[in-house]
PDB file of N, CA and C in Angstrom:
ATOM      1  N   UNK A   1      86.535  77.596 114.658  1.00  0.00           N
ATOM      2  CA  UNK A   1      86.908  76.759 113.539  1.00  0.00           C
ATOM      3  C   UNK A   1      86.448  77.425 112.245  1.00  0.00           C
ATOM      4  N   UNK A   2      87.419  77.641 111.317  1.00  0.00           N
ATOM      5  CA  UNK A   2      87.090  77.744 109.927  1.00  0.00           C
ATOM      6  C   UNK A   2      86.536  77.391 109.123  1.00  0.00           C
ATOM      7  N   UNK A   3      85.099  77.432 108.596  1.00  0.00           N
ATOM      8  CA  UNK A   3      85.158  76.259 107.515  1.00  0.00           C
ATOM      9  C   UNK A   3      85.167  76.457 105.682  1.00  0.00           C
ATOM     10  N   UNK A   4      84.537  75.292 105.707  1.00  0.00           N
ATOM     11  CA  UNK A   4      85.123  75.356 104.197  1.00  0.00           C
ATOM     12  C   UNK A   4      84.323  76.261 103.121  1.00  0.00           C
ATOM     13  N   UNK A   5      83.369  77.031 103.685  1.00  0.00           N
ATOM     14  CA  UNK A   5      82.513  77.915 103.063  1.00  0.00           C
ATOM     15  C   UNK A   5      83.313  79.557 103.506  1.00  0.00           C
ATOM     16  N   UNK A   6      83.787  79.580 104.672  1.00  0.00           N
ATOM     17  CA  UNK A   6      84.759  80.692 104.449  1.00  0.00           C
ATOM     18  C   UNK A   6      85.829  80.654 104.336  1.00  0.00           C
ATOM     19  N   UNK A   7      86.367  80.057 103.726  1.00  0.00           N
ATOM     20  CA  UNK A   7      87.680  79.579 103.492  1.00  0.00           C
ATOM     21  C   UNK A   7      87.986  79.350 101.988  1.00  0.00           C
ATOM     22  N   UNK A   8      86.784  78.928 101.224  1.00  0.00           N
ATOM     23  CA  UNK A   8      86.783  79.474  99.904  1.00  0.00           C
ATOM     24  C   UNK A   8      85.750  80.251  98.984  1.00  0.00           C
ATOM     25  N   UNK A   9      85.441  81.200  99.902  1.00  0.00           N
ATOM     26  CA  UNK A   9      84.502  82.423 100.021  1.00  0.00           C
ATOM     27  C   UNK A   9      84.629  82.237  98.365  1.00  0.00           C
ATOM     28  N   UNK A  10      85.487  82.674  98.259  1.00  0.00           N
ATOM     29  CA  UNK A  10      85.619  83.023  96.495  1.00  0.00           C
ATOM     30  C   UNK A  10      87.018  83.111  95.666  1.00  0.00           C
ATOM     31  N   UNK A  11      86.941  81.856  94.738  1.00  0.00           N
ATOM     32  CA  UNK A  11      87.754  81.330  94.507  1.00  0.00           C
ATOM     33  C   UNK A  11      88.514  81.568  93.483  1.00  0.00           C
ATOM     34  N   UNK A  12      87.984  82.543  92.967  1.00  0.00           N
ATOM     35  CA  UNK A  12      89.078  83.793  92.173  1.00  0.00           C
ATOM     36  C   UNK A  12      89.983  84.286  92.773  1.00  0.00           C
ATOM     37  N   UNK A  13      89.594  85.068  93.773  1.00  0.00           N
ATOM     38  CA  UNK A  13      90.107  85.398  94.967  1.00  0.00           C
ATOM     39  C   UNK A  13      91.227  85.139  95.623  1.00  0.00           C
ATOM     40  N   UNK A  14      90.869  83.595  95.918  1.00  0.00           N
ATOM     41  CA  UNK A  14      91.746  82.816  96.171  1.00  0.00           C
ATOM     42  C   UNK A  14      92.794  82.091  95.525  1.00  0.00           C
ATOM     43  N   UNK A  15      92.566  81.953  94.264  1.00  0.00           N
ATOM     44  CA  UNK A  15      93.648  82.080  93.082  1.00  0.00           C
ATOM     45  C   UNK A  15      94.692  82.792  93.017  1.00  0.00           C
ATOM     46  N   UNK A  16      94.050  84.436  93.622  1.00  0.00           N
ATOM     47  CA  UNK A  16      94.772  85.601  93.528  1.00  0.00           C
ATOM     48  C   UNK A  16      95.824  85.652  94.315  1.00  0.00           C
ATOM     49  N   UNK A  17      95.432  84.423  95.896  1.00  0.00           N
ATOM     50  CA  UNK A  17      96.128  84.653  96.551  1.00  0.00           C
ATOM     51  C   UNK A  17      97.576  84.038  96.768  1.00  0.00           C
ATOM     52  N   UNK A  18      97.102  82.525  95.620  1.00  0.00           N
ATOM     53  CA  UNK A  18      98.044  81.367  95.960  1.00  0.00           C
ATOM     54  C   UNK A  18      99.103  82.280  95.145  1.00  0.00           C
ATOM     55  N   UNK A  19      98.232  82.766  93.860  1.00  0.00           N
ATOM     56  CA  UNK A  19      99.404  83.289  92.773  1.00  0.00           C
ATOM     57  C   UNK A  19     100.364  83.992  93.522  1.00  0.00           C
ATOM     58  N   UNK A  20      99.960  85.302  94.293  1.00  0.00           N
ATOM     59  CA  UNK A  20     101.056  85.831  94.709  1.00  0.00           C
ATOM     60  C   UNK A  20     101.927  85.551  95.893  1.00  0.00           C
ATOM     61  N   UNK A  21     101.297  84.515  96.561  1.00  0.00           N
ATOM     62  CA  UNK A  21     102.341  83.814  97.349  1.00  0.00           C
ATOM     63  C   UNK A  21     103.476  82.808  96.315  1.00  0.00           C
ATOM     64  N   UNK A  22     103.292  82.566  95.254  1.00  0.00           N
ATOM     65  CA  UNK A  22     103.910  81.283  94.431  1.00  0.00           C
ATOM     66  C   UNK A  22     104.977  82.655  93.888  1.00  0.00           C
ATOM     67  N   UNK A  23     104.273  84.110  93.209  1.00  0.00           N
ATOM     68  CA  UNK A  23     105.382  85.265  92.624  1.00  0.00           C
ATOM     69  C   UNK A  23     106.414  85.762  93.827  1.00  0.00           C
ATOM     70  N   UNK A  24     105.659  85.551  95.045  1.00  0.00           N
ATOM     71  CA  UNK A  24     106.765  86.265  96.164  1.00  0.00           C
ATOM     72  C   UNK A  24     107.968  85.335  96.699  1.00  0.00           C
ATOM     73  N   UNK A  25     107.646  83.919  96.216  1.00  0.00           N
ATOM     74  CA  UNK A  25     108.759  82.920  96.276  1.00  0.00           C
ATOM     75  C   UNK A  25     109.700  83.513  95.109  1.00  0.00           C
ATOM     76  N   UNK A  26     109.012  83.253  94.349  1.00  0.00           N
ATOM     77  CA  UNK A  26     110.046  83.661  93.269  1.00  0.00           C
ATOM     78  C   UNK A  26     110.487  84.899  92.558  1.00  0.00           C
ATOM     79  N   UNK A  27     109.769  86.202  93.483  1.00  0.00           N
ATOM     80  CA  UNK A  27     111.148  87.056  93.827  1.00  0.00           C
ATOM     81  C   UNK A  27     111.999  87.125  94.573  1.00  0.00           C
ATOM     82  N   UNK A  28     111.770  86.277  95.837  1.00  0.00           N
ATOM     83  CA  UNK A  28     112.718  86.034  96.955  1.00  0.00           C
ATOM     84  C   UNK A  28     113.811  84.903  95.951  1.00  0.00           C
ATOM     85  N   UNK A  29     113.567  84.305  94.879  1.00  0.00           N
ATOM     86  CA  UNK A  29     114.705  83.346  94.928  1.00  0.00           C
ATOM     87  C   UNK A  29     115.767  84.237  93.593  1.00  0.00           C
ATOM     88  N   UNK A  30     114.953  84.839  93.059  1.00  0.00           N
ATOM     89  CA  UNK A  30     115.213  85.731  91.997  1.00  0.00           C
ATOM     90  C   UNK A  30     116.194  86.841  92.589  1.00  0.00           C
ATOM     91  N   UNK A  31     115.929  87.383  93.680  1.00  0.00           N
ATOM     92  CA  UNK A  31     116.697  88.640  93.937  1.00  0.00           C
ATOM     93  C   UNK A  31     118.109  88.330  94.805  1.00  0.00           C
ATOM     94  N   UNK A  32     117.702  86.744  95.357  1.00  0.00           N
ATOM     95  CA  UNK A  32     118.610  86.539  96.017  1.00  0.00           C
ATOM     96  C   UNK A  32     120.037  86.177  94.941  1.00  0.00           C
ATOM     97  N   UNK A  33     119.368  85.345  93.741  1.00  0.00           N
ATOM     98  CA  UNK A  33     120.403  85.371  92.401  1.00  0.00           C
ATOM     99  C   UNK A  33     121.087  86.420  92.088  1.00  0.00           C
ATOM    100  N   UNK A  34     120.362  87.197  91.665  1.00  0.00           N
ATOM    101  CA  UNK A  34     120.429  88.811  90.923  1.00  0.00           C
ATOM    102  C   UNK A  34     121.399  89.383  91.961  1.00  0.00           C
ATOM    103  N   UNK A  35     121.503  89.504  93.356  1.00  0.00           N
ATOM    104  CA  UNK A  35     122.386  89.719  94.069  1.00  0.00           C
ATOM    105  C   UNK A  35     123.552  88.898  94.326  1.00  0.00           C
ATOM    106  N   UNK A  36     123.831  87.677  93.938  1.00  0.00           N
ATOM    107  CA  UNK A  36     124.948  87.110  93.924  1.00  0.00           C
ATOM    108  C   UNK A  36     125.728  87.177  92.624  1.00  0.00           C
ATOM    109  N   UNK A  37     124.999  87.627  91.472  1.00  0.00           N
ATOM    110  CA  UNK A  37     125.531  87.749  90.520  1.00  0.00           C
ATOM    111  C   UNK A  37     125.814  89.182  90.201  1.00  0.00           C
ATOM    112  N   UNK A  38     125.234  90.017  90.991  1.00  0.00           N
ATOM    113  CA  UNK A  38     125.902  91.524  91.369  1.00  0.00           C
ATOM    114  C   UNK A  38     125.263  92.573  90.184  1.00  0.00           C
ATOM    115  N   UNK A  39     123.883  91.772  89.921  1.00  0.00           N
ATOM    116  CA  UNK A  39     123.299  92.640  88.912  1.00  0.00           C
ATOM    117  C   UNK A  39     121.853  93.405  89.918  1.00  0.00           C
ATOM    118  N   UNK A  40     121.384  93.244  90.969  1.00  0.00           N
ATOM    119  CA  UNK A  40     120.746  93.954  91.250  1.00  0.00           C
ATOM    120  C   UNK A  40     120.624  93.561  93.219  1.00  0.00           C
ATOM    121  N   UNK A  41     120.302  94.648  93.758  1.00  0.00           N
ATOM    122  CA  UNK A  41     120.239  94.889  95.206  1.00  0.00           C
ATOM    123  C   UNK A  41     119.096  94.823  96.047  1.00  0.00           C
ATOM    124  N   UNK A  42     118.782  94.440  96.681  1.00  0.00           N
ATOM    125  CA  UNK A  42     117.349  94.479  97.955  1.00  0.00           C
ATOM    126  C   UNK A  42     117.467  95.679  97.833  1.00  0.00           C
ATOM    127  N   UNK A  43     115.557  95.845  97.448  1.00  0.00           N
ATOM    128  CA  UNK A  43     115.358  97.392  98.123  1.00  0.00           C
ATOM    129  C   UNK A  43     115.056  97.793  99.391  1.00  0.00           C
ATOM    130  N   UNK A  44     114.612  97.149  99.989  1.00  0.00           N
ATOM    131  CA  UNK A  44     114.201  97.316 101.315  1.00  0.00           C
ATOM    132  C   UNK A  44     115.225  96.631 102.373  1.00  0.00           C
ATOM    133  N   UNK A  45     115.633  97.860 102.747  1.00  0.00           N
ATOM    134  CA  UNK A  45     116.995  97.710 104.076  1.00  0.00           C
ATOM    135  C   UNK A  45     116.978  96.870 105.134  1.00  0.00           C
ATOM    136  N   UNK A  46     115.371  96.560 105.772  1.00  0.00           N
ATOM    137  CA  UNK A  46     115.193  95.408 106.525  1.00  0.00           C
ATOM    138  C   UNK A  46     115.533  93.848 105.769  1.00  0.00           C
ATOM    139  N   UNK A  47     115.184  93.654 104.774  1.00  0.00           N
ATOM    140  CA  UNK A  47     115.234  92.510 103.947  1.00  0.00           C
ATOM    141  C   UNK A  47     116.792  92.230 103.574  1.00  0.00           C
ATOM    142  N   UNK A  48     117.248  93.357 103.264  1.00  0.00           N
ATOM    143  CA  UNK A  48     118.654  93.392 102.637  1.00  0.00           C
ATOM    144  C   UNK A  48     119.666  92.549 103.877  1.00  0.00           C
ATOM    145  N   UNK A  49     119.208  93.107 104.916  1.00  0.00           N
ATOM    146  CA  UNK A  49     119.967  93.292 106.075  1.00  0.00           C
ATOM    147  C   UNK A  49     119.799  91.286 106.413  1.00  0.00           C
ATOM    148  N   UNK A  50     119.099  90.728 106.078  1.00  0.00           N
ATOM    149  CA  UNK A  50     118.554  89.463 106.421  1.00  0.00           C
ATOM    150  C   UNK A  50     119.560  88.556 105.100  1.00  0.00           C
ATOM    151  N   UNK A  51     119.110  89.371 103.966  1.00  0.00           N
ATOM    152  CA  UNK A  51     119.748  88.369 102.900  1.00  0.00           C
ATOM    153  C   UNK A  51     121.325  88.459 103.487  1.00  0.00           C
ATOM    154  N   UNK A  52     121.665  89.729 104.172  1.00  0.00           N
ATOM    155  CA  UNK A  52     123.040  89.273 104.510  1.00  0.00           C
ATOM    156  C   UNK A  52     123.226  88.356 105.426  1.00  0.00           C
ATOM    157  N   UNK A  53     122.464  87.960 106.330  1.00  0.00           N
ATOM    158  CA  UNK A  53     122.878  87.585 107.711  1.00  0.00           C
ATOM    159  C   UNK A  53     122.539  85.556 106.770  1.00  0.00           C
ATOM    160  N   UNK A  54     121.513  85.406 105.814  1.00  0.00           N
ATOM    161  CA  UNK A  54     120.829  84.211 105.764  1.00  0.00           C
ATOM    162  C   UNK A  54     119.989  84.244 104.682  1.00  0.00           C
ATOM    163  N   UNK A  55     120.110  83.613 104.122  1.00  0.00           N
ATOM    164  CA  UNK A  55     118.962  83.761 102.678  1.00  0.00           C
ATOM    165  C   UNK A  55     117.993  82.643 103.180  1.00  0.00           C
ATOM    166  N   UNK A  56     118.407  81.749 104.287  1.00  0.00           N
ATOM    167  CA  UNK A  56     117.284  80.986 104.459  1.00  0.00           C
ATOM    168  C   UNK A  56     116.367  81.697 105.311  1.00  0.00           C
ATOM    169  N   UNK A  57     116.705  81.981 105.954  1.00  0.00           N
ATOM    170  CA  UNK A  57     115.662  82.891 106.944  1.00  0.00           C
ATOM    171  C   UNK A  57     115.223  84.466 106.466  1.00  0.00           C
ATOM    172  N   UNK A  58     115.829  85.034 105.389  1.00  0.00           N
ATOM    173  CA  UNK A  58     115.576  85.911 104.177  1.00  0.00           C
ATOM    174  C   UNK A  58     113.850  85.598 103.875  1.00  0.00           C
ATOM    175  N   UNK A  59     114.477  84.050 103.253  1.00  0.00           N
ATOM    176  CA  UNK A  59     113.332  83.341 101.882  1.00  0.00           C
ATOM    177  C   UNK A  59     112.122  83.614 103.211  1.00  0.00           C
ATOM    178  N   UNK A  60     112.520  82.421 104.119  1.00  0.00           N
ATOM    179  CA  UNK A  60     111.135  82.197 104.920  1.00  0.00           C
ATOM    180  C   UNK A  60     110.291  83.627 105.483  1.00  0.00           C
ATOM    181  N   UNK A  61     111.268  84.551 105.884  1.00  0.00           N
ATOM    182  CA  UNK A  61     110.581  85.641 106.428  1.00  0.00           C
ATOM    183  C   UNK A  61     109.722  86.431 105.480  1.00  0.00           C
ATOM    184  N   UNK A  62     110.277  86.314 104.077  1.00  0.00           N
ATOM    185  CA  UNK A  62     109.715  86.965 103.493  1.00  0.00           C
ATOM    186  C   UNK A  62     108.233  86.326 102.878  1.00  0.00           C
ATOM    187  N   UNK A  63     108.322  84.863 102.595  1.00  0.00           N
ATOM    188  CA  UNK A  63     107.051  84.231 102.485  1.00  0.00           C
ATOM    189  C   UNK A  63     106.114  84.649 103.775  1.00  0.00           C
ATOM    190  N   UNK A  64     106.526  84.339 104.837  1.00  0.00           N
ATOM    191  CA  UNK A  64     105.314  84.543 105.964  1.00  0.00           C
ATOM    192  C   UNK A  64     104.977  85.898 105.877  1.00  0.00           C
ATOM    193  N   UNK A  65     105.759  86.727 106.285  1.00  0.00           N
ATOM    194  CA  UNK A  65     104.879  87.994 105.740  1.00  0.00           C
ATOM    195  C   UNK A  65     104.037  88.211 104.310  1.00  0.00           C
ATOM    196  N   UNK A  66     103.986  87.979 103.460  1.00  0.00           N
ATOM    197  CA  UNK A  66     103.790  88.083 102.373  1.00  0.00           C
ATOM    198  C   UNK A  66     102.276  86.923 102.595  1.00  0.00           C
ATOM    199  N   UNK A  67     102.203  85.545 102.514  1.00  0.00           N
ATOM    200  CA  UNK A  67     101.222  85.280 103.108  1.00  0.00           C
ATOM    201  C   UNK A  67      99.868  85.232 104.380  1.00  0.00           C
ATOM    202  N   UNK A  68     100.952  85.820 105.418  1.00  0.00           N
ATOM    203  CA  UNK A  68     100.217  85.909 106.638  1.00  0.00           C
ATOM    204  C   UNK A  68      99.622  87.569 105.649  1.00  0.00           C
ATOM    205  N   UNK A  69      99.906  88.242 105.257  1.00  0.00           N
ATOM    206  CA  UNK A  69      98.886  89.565 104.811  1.00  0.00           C
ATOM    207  C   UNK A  69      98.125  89.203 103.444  1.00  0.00           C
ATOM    208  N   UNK A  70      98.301  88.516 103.252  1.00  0.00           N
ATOM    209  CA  UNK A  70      97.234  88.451 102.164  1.00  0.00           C
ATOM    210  C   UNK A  70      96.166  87.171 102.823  1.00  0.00           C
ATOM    211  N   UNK A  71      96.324  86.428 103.782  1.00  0.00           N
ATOM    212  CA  UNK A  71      95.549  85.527 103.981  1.00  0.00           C
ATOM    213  C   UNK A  71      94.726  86.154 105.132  1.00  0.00           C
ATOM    214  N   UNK A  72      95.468  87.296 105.473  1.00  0.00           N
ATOM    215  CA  UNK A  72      94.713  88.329 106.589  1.00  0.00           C
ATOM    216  C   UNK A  72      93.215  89.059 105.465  1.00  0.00           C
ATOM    217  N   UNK A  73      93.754  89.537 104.422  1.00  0.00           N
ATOM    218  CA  UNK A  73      93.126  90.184 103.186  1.00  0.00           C
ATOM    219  C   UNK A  73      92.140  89.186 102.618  1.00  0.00           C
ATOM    220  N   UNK A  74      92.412  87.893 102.494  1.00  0.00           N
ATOM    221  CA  UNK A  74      91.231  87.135 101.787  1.00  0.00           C
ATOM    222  C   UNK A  74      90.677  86.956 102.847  1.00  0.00           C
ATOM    223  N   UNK A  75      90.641  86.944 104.541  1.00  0.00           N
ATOM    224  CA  UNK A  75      89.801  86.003 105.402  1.00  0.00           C
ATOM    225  C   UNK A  75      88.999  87.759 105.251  1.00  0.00           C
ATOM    226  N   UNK A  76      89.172  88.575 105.040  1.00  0.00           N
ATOM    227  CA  UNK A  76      88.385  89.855 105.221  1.00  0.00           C
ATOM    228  C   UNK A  76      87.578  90.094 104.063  1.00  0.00           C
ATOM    229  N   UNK A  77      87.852  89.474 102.990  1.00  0.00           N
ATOM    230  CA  UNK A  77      87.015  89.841 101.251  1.00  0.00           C
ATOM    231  C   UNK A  77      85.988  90.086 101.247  1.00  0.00           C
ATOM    232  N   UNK A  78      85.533  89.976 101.996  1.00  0.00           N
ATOM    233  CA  UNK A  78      84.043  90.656 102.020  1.00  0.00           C
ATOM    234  C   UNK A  78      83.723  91.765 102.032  1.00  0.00           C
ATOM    235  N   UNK A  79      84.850  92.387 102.254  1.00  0.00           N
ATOM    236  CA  UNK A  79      85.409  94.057 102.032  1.00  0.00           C
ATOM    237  C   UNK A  79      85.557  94.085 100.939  1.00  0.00           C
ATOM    238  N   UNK A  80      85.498  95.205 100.385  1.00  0.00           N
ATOM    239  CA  UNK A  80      85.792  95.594  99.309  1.00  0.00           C
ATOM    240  C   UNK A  80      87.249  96.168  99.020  1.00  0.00           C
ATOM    241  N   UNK A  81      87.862  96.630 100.217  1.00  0.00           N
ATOM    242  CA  UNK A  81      89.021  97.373 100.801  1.00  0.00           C
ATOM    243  C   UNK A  81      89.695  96.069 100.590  1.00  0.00           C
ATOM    244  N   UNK A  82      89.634  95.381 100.818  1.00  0.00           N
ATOM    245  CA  UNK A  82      90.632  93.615 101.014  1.00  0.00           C
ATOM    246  C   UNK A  82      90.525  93.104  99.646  1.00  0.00           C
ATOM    247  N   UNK A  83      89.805  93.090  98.913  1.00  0.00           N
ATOM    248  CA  UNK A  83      90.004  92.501  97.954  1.00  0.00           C
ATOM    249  C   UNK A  83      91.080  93.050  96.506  1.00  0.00           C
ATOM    250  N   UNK A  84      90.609  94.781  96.697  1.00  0.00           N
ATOM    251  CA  UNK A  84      91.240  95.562  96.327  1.00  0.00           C
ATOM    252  C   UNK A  84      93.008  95.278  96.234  1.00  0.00           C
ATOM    253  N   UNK A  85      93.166  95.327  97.804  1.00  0.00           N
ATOM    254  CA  UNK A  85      94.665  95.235  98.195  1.00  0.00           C
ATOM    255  C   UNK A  85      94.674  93.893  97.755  1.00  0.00           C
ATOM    256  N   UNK A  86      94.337  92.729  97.738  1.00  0.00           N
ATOM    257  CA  UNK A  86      94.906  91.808  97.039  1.00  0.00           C
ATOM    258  C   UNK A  86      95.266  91.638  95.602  1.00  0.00           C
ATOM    259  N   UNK A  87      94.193  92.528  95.041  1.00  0.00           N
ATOM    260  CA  UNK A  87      94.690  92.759  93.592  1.00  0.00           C
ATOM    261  C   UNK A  87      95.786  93.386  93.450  1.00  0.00           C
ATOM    262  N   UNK A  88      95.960  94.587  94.210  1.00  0.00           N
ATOM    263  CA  UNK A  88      97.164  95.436  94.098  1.00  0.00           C
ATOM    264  C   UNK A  88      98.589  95.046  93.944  1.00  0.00           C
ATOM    265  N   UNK A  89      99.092  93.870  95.087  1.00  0.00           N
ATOM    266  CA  UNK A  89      99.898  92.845  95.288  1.00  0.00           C
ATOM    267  C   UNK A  89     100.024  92.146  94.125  1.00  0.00           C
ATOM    268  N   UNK A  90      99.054  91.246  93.878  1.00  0.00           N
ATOM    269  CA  UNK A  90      99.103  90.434  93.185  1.00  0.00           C
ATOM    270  C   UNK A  90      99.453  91.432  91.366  1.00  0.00           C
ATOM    271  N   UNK A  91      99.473  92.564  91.006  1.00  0.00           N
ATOM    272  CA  UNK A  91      99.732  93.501  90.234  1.00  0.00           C
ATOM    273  C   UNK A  91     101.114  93.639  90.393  1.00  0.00           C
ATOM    274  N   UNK A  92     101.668  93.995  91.861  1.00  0.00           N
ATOM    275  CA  UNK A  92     102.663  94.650  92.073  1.00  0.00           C
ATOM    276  C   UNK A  92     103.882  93.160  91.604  1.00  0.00           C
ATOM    277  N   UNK A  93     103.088  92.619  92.279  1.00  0.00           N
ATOM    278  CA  UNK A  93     104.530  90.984  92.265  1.00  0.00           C
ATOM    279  C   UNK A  93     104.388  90.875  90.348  1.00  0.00           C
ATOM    280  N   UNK A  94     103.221  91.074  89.765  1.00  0.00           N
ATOM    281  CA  UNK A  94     103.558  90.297  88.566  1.00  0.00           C
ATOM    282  C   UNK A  94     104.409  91.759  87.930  1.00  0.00           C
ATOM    283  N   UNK A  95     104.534  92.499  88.169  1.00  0.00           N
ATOM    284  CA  UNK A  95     105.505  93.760  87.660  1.00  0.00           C
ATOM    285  C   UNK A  95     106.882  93.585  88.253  1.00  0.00           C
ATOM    286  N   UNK A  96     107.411  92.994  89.411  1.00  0.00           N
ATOM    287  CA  UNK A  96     108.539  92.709  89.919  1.00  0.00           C
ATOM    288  C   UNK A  96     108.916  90.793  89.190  1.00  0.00           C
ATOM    289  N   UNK A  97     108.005  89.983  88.745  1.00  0.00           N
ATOM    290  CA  UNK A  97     108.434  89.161  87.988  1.00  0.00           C
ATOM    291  C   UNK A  97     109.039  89.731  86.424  1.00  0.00           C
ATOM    292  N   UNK A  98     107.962  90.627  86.276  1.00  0.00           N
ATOM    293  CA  UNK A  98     108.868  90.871  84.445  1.00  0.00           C
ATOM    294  C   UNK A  98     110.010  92.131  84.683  1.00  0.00           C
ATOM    295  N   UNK A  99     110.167  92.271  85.982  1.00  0.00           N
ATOM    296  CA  UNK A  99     111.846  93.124  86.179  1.00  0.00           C
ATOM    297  C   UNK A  99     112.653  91.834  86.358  1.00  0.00           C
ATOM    298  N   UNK A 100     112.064  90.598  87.123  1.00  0.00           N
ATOM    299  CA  UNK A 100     113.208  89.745  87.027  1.00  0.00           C
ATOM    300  C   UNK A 100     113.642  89.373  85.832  1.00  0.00           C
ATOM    301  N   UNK A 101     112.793  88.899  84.818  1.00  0.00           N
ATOM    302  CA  UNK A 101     112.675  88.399  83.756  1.00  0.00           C
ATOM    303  C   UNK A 101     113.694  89.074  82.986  1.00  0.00           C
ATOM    304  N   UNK A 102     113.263  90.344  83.035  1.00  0.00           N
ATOM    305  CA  UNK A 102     114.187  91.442  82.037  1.00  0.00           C
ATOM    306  C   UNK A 102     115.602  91.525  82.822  1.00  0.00           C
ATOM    307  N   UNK A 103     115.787  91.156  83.631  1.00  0.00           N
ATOM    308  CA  UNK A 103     117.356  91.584  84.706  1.00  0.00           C
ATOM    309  C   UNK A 103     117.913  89.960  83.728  1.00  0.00           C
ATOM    310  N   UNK A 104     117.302  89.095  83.630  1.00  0.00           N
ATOM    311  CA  UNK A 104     117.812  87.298  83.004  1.00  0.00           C
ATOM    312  C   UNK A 104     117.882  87.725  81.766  1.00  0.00           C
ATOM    313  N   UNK A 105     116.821  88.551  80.935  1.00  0.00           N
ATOM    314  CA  UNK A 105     117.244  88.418  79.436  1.00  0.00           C
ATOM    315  C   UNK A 105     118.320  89.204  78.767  1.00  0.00           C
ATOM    316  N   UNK A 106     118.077  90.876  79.559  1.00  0.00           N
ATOM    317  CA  UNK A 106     119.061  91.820  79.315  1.00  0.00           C
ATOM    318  C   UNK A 106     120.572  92.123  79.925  1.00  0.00           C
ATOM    319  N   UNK A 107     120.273  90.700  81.168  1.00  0.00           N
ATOM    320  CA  UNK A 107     121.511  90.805  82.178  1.00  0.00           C
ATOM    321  C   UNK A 107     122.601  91.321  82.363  1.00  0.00           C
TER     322      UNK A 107
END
């Protein structure tokens, strides 16, 4: 059992984590737009291959991965290596929000 002392080890941290689960929704809903409106493409060929088949099972696959590794990364923070990579993510998604942003303003 988990409890509530490792579970919010540290709550910056954990900020870090909700954030980029909340940015990876909303590049999944963002790219799935951007591709119906024929202004931009999945980069990744596994993903692409999904938005064709289902954007619902697209969205979801891409949240669970995206959370199941970072919630792998915060239950480990005690590393220094884990916390790292959560920053990284959480860097990388807010740089793929202001490409969405800019794909809506400059469209």
């Amino acid at each position: 059992m988990v409890t509530s002392s490792v579970l919010f080890r540290d709550s910056k941290l954990f900020v870090y984590v909700l954030a980029a689960i909340a940015m990876s929704g909303y590049d999944a809903v963002a790219t799935m737009q951007h591709i119906g409106r024929g202004v931009a493409a999945e980069g990744n060929p596994l993903m692409a291959s999904l938005i064709n088949q289902n954007a619902i099972v697209f969205f979801l696959v891409k949240m669970a991965i995206t959370a199941l590794g970072l919630l792998v990364c915060y239950y480990f923070s005690h590393l220094r290596t884990a916390q790292i990579g959560i920053k990284i993510v959480v860097g990388i998604y807010i740089c793929l929000s202001a490409y969405h942003g800019m794909i809506v303003l400059l469209g």
